[in-house]
Coordinates of C-alpha atoms in Angstrom, one line a residue:
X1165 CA 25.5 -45.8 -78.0
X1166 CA 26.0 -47.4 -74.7
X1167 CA 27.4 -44.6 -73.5
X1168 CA 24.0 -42.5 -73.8
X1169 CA 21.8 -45.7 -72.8
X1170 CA 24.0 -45.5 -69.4
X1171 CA 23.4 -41.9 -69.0
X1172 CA 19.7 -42.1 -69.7
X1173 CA 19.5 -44.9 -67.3
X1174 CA 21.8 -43.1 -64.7
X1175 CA 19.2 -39.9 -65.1
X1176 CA 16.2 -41.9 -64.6
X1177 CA 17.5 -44.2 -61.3
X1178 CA 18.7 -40.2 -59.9
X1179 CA 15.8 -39.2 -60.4
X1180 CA 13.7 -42.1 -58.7
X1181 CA 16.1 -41.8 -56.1
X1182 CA 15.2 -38.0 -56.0
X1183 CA 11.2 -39.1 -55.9
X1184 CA 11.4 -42.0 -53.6
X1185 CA 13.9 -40.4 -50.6
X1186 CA 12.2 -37.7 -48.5
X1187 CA 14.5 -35.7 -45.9
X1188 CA 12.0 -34.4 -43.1
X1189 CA 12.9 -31.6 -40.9
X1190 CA 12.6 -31.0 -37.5
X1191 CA 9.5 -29.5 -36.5
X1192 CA 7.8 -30.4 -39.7
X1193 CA 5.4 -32.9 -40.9
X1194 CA 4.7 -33.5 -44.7
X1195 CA 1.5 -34.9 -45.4
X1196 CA 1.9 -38.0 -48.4
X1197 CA -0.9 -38.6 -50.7
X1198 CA -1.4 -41.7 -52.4
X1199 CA -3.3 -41.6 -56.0
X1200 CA -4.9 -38.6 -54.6
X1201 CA -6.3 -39.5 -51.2
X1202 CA -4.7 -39.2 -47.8
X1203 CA -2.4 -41.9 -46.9
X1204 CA -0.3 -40.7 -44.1
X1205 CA 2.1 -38.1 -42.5
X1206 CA 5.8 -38.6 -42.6
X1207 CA 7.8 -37.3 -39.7
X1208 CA 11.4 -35.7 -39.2
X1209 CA 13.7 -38.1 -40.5
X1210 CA 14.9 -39.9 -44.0
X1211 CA 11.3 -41.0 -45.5
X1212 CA 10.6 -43.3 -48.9
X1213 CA 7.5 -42.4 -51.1
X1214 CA 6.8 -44.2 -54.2
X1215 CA 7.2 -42.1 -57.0
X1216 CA 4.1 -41.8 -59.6
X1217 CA 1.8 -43.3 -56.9
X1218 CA 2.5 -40.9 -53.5
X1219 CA 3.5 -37.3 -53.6
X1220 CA 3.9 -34.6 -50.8
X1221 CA 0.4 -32.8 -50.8
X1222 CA 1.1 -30.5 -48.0
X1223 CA 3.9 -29.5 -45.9
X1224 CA 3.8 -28.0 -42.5
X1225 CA 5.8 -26.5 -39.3
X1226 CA 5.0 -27.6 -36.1
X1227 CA 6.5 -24.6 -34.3
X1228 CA 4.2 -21.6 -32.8
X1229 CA 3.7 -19.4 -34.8
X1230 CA 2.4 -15.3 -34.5
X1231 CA -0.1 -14.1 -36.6
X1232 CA -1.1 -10.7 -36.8
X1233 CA -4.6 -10.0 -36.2
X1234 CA -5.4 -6.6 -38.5
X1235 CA -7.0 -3.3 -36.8
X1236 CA -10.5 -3.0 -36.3
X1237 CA -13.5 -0.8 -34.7
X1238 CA -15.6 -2.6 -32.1
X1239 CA -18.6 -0.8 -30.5
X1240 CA -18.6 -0.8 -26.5
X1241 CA -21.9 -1.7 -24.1
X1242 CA -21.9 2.1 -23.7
X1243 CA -21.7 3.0 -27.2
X1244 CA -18.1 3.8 -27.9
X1245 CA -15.8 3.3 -30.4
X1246 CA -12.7 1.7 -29.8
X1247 CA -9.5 0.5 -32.1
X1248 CA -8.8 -2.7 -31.2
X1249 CA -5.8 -4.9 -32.9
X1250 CA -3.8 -7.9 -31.6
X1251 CA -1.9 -10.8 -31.8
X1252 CA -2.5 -14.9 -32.1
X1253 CA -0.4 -17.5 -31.3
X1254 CA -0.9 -20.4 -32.7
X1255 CA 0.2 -24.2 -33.3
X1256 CA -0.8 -27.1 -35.8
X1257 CA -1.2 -30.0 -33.8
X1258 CA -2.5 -32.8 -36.5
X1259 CA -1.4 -31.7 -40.5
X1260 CA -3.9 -34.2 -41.2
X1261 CA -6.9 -32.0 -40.3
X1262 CA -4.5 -28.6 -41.0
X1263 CA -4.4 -29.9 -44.9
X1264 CA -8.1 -30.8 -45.0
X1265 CA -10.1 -29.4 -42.3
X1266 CA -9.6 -25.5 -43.8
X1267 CA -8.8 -24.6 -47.5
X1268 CA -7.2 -21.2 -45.5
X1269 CA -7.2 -21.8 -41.8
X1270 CA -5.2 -18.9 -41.6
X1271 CA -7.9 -16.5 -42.5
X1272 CA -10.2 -18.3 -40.8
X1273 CA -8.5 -17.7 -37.2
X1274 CA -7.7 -13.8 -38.4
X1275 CA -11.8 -13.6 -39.1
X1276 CA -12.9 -15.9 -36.3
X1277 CA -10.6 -13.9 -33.7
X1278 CA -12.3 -10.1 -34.9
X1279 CA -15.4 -11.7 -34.9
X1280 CA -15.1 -13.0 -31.4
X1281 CA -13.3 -10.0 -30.3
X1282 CA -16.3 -7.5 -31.3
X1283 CA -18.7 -9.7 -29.6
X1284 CA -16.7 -9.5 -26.2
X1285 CA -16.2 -6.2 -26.2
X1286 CA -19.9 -5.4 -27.1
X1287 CA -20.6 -6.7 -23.4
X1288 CA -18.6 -4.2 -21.5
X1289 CA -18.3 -0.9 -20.8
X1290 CA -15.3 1.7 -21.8
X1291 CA -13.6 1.5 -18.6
X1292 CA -14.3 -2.0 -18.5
X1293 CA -12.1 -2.8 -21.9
X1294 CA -8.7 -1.3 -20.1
X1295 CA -9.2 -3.2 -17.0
X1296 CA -10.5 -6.6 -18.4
X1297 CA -8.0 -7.1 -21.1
X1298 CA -6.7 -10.3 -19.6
X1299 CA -10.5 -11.1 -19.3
X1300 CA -10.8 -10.4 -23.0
X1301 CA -7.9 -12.1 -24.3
X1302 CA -9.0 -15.4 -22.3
X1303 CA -12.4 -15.6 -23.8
X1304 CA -11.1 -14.7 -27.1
X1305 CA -8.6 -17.6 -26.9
X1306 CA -10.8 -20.1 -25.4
X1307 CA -13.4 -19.5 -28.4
X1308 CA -11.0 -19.7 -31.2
X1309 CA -9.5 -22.7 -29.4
X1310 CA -12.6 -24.9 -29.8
X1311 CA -13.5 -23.7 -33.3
X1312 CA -9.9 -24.3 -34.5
X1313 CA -9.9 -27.8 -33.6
X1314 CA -11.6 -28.9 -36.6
X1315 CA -8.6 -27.1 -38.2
X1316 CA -6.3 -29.0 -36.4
X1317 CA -4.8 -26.2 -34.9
X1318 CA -4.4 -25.3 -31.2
X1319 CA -4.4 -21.9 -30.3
X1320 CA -2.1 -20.7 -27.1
X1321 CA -2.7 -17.3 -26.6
X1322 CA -4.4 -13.4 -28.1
X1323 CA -2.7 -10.5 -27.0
X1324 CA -4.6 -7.1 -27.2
X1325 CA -1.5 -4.7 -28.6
X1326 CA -3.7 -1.4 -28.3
X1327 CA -6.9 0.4 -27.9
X1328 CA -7.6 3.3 -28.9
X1329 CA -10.8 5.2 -28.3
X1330 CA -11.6 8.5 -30.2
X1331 CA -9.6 11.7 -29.2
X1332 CA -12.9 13.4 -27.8
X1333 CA -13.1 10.4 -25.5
X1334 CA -9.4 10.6 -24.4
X1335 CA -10.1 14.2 -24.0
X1336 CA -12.5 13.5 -21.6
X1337 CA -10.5 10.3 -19.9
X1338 CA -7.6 12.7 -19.5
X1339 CA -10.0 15.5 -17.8
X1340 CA -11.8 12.4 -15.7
X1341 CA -7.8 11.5 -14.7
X1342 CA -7.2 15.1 -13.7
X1343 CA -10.0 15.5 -11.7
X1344 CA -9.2 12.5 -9.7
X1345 CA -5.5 13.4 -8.9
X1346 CA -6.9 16.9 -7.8
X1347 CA -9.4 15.6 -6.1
X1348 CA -6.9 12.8 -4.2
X1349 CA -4.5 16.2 -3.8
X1350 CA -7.1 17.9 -1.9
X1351 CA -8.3 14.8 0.5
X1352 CA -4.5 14.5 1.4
X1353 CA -4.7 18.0 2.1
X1354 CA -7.6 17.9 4.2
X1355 CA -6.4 14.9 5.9
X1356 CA -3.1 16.7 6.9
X1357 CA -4.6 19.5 8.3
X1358 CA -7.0 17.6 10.2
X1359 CA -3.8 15.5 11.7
X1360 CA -2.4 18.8 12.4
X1361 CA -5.3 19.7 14.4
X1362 CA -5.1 16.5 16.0
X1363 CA -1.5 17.3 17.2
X1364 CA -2.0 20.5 18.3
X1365 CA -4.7 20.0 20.1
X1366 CA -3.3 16.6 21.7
X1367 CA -0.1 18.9 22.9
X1368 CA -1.9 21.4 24.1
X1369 CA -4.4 18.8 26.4
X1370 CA -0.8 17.4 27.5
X1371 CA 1.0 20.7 27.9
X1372 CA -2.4 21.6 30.1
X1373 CA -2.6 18.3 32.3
X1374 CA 1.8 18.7 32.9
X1375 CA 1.1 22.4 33.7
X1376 CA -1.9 21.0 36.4
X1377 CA 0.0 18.3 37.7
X1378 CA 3.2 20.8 38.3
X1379 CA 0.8 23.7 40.4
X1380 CA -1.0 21.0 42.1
X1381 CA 2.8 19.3 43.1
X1382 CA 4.0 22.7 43.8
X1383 CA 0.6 23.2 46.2
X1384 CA 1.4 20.1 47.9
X1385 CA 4.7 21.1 48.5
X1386 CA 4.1 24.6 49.6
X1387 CA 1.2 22.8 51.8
X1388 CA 3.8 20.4 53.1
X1389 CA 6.4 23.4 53.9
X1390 CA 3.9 25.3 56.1
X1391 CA 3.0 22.9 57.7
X1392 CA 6.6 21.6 58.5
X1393 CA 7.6 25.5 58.9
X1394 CA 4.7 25.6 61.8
X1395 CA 5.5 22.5 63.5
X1396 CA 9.2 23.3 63.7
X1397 CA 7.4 27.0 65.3
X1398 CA 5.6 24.9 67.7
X1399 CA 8.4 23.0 68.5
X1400 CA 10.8 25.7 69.1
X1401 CA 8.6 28.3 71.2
X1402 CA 7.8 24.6 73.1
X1403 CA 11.5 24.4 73.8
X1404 CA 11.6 27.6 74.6
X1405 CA 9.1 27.5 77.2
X1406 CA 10.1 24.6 78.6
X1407 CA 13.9 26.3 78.6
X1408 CA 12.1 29.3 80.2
X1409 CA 10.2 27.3 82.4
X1410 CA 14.0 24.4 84.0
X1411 CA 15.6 28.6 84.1
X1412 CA 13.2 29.9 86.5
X1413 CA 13.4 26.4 88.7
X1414 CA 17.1 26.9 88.7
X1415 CA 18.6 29.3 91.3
X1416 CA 18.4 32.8 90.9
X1417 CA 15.5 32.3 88.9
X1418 CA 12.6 33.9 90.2
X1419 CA 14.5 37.2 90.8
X1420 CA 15.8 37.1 87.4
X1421 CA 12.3 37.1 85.9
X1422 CA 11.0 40.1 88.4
X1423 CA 13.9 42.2 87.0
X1424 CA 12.7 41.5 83.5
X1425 CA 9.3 42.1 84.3
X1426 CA 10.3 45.4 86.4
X1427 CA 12.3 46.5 82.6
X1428 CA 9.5 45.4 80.8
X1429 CA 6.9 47.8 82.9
X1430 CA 9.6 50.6 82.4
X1431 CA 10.0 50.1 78.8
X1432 CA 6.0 50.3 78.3
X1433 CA 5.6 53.8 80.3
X1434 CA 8.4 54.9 78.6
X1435 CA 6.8 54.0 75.1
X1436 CA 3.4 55.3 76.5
X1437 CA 4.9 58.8 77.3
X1438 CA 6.7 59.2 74.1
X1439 CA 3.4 58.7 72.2
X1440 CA 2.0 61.5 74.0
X1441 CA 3.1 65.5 74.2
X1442 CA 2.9 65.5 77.7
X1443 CA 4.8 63.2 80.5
X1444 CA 2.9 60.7 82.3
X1445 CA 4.2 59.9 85.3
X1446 CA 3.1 56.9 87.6
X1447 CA 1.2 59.1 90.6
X1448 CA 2.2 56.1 93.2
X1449 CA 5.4 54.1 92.1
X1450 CA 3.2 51.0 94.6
X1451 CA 1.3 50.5 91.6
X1452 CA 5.0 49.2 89.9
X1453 CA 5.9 47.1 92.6
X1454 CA 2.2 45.9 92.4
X1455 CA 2.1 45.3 89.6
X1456 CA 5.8 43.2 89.7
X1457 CA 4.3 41.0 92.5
X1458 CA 1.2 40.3 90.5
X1459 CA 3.1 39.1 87.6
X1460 CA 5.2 37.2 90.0
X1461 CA 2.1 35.4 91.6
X1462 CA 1.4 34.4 88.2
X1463 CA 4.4 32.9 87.0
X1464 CA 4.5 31.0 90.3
X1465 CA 1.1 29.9 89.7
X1466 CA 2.1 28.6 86.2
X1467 CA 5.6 27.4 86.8
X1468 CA 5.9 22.9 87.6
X1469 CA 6.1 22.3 90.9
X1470 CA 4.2 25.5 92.0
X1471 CA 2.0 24.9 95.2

C-alpha cells in the first residue's frame, strides 16, 4: 500500500516537474500564456512555468525563413501577360505580435506579396519587367515590410525566380533579338568598310605626297648638278684660256699659234673642197698668209700685255 502511494506520488512530482521545466532552444521563443491571456515570452534557456496556470500557447523560430510565393499571371502597362513566381524571405522579430497580430501570417505575406506584385508590374511595360526586376523586387519588399509589422514579422528580401510571357510574345522577342544582332552585324560591316576606305585612301594621299617630295628632291638635285656641271664648264674653258693665254706670252708662243692657225685654214679648204665635186683652189695663196696675219693681229690685240 505504501508502495503504490510512493509511486502515485513519484508520477505526479515527474510530471510537475515535466509541466514546470521548459528547455528553450536556440533561435526560438515560446510564447507562455497565463489563464488564457498573454503573460510573456520565454527565451533559449532552462525556463519554469506553473503548471495548470501557464502553458506554452505558441512556439516559434527566430531564424529566416523562405517561403515560396505560388505562380501567377499579372497584366503589363502594355497589355501583356506575364508568369510571374518568386521567393520571400522572411524573419519573426516579436512572437508576441507573430501569435496575435495574424491567425495565418503566413498566407497573409504569400497574398499580400501577389497582390503587391500585380500592382507593380501593372505600371510598366514588357521590356520594362526584365530590366527593372531589382526595381520590382525592392518595392515589393518595402510594401510587405510595413504591412507585416503588425504581424511582427520583418521581411528581408523577394526574389523574382521567372517570367514568363506567352510563346507568341517570345516569338516575337526572339525575332526583335534577331533583328538587332543583324542589324549590329551590318553597322560593323559598314563601319569596316568605311575604315577601309579611310586607309586606302590615307596611303594613297601619303604614297602621293612621298612620290612628290621624291621628283621634286630629285629636280633639285638634277637642278643642282647642272648647275655645278656648268660652273665646273666655265671653270675649266676659264683655265684653259687663261693656260692658252701665260702659253702664248711664253717664248715661242706667238709662232706656235700662227702655225695652228696656218693648219686650221688648211684643214677648212680641205673640208670645203671635199664637200664639193670639183677642187677649189685658193686663186692667190696672199689671201692665206693674209688671212694668218689678220688672225695674228687679233690674238695680239686680245692677248694681256698687248699694246
Amino acid at each position: 500500500m505504501h508502495f503504490e502511494i510512493a509511486l502515485i506520488v513519484a508520477v505526479i512530482a515527474v510530471f510537475f516537474i515535466v509541466r514546470t521545466f521548459k528547455i528553450v532552444p536556440q533561435q526560438h521563443a515560446w510564447v507562455v500564456e497565463r489563464l488564457g491571456k498573454y503573460d510573456r515570452t520565454l527565451t533559449p534557456g532552462l525556463k519554469f512555468v506553473v503548471p495548470f496556470i501557464e502553458r506554452v500557447a505558441h512556439k516559434h523560430s527566430l531564424k529566416e525563413v523562405p517561403l515560396d510565393v505560388p505562380s501567377q499571371v499579372c497584366i503589363t502597362r502594355d497589355n501583356t501577360q506575364l508568369q510571374v513566381d518568386g521567393i520571400i524571405y522572411f524573419q519573426i522579430t516579436d512572437p508576441m505580435r507573430a501569435s496575435y497580430g495574424s491567425s495565418n501570417y503566413v498566407f497573409a505575406i504569400t497574398q499580400l506579396a501577389q497582390t503587391l506584385l500585380r500592382s507593380v508590374i501593372g505600371k510598366m511595360e514588357l521590356d520594362k519587367t526584365f530590366e527593372e526586376r531589382d526595381a520590382i523586387n525592392h518595392s515589393v519588399v518595402n510594401a510587405l515590410d510595413v504591412a507585416a509589422q503588425n504581424w511582427g514579422v520583418k521581411v528581408l528580401r523577394y526574389e523574382i525566380k521567372d517570367l514568363t510571357p506567352p510563346k507568341e510574345i517570345l516569338h516575337a522577342m526572339q525575332a526583335q533579338i534577331t533583328a538587332e544582332r543583324e542589324k549590329r552585324a551590318l553597322i560593323a560591316a559598314s563601319e569596316g568598310r568605311k575604315q577601309e576606305q579611310i586607309n586606302i585612301a590615307t596611303g594613297e594621299r601619303e604614297a602621293f605626297i612621298a612620290r612628290s617630295e621624291g621628283q621634286r628632291q630629285a629636280e633639285i638635285n638634277n637642278a643642282q648638278g647642272q648647275a655645278a656641271a656648268i660652273l665646273a664648264v666655265a671653270e675649266a674653258s676659264a683655265e684653259a684660256i687663261r693656260k692658252i693665254a701665260n702659253a702664248i706670252q711664253a717664248p715661242g708662243g706667238e709662232q706656235a699659234v700662227q702655225l695652228k692657225v696656218a693648219e686650221k685654214a688648211v684643214e677648212a679648204y680641205a673640208h670645203l673642197a671635199q664637200k664639193n665635186n670639183t677642187m677649189i683652189v685658193p686663186g692667190n695663196m696672199s689671201e692665206v698668209a693674209s688671212l694668218i696675219a689678220t688672225a695674228m693681229a687679233l690674238i695680239k690685240a686680245k692677248a694681256p700685255g698687248a699694246h
